[in-house]
C-alpha positions as a Python dict, from the first residue, in 0.01 Angstrom:
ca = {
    (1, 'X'): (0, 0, 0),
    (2, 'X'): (410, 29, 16),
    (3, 'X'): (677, -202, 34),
    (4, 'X'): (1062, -215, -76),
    (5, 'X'): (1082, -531, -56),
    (6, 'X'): (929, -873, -256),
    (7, 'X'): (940, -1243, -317),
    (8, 'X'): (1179, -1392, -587),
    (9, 'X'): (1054, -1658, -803),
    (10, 'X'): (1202, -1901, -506),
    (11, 'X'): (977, -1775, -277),
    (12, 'X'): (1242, -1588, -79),
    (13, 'X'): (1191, -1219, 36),
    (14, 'X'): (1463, -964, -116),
    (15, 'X'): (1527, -628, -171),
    (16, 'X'): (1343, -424, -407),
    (17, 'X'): (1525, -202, -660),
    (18, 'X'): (1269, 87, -560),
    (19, 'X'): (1000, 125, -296),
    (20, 'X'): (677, -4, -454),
    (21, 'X'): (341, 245, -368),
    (22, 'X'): (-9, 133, -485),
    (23, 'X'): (-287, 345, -410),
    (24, 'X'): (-654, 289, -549),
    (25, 'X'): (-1026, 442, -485),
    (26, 'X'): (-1280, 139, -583),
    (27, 'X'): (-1598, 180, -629),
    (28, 'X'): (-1809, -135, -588),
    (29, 'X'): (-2172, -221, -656),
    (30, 'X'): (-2441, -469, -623),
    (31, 'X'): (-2836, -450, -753),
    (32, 'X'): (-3045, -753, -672),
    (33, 'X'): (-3218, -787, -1004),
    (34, 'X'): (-3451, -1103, -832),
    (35, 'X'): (-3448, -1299, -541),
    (36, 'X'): (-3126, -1503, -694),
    (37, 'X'): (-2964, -1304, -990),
    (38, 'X'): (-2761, -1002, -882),
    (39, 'X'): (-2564, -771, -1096),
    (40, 'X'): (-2265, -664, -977),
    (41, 'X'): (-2011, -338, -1103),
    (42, 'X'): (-1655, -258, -1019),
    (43, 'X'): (-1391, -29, -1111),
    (44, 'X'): (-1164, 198, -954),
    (45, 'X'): (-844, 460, -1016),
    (46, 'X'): (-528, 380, -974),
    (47, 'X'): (-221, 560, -848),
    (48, 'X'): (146, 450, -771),
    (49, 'X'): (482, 335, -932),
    (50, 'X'): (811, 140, -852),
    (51, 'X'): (1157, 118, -1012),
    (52, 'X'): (1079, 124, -1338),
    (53, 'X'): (732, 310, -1403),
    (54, 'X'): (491, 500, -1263),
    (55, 'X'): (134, 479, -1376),
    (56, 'X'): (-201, 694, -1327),
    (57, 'X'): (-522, 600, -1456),
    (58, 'X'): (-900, 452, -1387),
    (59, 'X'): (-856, 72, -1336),
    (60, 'X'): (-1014, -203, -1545),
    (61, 'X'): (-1438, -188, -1503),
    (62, 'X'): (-1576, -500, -1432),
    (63, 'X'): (-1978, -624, -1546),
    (64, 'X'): (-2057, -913, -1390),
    (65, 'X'): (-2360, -1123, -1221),
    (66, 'X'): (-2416, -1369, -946),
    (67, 'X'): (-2671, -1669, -959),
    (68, 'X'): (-2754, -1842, -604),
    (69, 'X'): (-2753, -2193, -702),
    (70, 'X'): (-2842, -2316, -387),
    (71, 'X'): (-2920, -2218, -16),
    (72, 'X'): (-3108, -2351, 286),
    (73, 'X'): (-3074, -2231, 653),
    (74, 'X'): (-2689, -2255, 739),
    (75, 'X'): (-2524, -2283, 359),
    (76, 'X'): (-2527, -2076, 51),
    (77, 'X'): (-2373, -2134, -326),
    (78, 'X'): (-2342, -1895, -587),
    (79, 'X'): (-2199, -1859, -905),
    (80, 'X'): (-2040, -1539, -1049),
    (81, 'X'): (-1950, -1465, -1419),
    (82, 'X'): (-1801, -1123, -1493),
    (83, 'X'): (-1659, -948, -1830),
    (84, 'X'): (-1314, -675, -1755),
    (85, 'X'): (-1187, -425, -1986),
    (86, 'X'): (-825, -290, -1880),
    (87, 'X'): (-830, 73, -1769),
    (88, 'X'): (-680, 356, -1900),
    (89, 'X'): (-450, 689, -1805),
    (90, 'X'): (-53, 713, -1809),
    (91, 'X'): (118, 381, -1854),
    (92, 'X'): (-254, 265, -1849),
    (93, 'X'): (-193, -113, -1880),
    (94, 'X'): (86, -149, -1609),
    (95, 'X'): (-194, 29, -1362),
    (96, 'X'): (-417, -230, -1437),
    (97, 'X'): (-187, -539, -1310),
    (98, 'X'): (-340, -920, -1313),
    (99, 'X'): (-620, -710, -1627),
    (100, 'X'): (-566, -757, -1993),
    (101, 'X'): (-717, -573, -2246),
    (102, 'X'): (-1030, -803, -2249),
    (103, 'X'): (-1055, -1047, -1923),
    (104, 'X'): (-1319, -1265, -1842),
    (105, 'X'): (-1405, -1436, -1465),
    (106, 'X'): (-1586, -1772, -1342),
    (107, 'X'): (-1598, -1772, -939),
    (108, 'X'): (-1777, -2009, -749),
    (109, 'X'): (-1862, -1878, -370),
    (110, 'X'): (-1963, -2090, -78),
    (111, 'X'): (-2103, -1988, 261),
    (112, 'X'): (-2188, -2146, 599),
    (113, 'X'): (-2328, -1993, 889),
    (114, 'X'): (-2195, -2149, 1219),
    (115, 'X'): (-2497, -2052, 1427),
    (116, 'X'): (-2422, -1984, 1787),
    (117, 'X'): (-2051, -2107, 1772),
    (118, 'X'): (-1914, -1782, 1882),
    (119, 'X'): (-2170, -1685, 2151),
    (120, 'X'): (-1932, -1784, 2415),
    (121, 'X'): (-1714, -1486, 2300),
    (122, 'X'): (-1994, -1248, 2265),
    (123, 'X'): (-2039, -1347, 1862),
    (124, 'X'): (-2332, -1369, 1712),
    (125, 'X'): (-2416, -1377, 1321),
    (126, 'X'): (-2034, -1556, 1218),
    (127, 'X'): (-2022, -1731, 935),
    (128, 'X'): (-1742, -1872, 680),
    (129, 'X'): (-1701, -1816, 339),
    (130, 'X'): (-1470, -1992, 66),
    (131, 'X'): (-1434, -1853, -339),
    (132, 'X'): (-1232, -2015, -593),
    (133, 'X'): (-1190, -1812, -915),
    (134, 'X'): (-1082, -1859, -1265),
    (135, 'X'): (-927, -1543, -1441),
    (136, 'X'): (-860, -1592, -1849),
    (137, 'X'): (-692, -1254, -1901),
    (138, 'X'): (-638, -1137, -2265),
    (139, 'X'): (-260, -1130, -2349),
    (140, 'X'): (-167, -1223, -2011),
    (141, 'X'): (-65, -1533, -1816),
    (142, 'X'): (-449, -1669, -1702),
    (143, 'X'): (-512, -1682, -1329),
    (144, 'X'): (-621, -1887, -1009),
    (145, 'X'): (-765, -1747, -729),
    (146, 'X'): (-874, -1814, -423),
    (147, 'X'): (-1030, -1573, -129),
    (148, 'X'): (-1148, -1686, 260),
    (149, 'X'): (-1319, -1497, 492),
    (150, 'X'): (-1458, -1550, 856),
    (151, 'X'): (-1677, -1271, 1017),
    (152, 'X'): (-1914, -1220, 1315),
    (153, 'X'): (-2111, -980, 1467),
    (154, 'X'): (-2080, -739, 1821),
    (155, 'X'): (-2352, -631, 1997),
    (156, 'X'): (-2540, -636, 1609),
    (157, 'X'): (-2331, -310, 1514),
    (158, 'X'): (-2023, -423, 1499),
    (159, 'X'): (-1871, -686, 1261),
    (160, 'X'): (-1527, -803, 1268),
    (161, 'X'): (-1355, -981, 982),
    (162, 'X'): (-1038, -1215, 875),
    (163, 'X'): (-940, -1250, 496),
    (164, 'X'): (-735, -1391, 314),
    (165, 'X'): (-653, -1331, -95),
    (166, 'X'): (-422, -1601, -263),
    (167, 'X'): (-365, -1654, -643),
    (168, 'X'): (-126, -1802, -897),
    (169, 'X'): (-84, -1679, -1247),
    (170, 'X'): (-49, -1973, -1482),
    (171, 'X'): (394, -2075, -1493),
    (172, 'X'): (429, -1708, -1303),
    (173, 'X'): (347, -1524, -987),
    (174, 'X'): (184, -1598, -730),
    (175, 'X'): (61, -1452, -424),
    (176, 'X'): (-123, -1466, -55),
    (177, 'X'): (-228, -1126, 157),
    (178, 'X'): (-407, -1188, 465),
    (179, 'X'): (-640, -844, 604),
    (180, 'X'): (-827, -810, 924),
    (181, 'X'): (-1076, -502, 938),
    (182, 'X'): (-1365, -403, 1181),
    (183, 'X'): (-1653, -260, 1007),
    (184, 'X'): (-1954, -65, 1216),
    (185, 'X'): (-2281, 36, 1112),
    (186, 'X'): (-2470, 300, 1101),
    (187, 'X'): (-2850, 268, 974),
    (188, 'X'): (-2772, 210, 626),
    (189, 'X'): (-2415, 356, 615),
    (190, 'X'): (-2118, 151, 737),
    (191, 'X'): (-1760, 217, 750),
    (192, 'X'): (-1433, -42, 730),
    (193, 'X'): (-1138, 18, 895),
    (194, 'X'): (-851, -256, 825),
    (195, 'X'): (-495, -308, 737),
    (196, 'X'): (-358, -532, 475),
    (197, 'X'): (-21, -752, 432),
    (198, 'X'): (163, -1000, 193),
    (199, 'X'): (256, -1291, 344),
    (200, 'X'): (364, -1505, 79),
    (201, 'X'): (413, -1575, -279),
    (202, 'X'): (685, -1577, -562),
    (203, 'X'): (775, -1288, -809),
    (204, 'X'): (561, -1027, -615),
    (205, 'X'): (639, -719, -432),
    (206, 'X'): (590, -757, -54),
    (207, 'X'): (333, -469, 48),
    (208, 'X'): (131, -351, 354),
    (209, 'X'): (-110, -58, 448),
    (210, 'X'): (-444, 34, 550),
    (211, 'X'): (-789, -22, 401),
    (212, 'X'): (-1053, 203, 425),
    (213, 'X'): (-1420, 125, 297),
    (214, 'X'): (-1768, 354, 286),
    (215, 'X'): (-2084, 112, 243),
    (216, 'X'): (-2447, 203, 164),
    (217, 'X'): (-2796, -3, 136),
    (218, 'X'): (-3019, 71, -98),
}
């Protein structure tokens, strides 16, 4: 991700004292521990720098599970709780932005399949999904957070996606980056291409660049 520019605390886009690069390889991971209860694992390392700093270092790593509350034919809930401790390396806590030293996450997720609403177009398998977060960060402003995504299938090997990621740090930043990304499978490997971009927010750099993700079932 790169940028030179970003969002004052107004809202309005200006220039950037110093091209802003972020660059990160995550490594995400889910175990279904029973039919409802998953455990979930994330961390990553982090490269990149602006103005002022540059940083180096593995990311926070994140513990977490999911509980299905609730689910019937068209409709899911969940509930996620997770633990994150900040990451380390060069300038280890300004790689680890939106992480203090000990952070800990509520997220409720909610999911609707809309059937046969895209057949028209070829769809099959879309559905609609809505999370709403709650970040207490250690030594840090604590966070909202709130992700969308819409998806459907191709010809069952192909599945094409819209996100969005929005937050606001409590009396601080905030932000929204929207991503679109087509992901196609193979057996039990699949492989994301997409690009992301800020849109919006207040006292945060405006970035863009591409996404690239390698997924396995086990």
């Amino acid at each position: 991700m790169r940028g030179d520019s970003g969002f004052d605390p107004a809202g309005d886009e200006r220039p950037l004292p110093g091209d802003r690069r972020d660059t990160s390889l995550g490594l995400f991971a889910e175990y279904g521990l029973t039919d409802r209860a998953t455990l979930v694992l994330k961390t990553d390392w982090q490269d990149g720098g602006d103005a002022f700093v540059d940083y180096e270092g593995r990311g926070p790593i994140e513990v977490g599970a999911t509980w299905q509350v609730w689910r019937d034919n068209h409709n899911a809930v969940s509930l996620y709780g997770g633990y994150a401790w900040a990451g380390e390396g060069r300038n280890a806590g300004y790689a680890a932005p939106g992480v203090g030293e000990h952070d800990w996450e509520a997220r409720l997720s909610v999911g609707r399949s809309l059937g046969d609403a895209g057949a028209r177009w070829g769809m099959d398998q879309s559905f609609v999904e809505l999370q709403v977060a709650r970040r207490l960060r250690d030594g840090l402003p604590h966070e909202t957070r709130i992700d969308a995504t819409v998806g459907a299938r191709l010809d069952g090997r192909w599945l094409l996606l819209g996100q969005a990621f929005g937050g606001a740090a409590d009396g601080g930043a905030r932000w929204l980056s929207v991503e679109g990304s087509v992901v196609r499978d193979f057996g039990r490997w699949s492989l994301q291409a997409g690009w992301r971009q800020t849109v919006a927010g207040r006292e945060t750099p405006v970035v863009q660049g591409p996404v690239v993700a390698i997924w396995r079932r086990f």
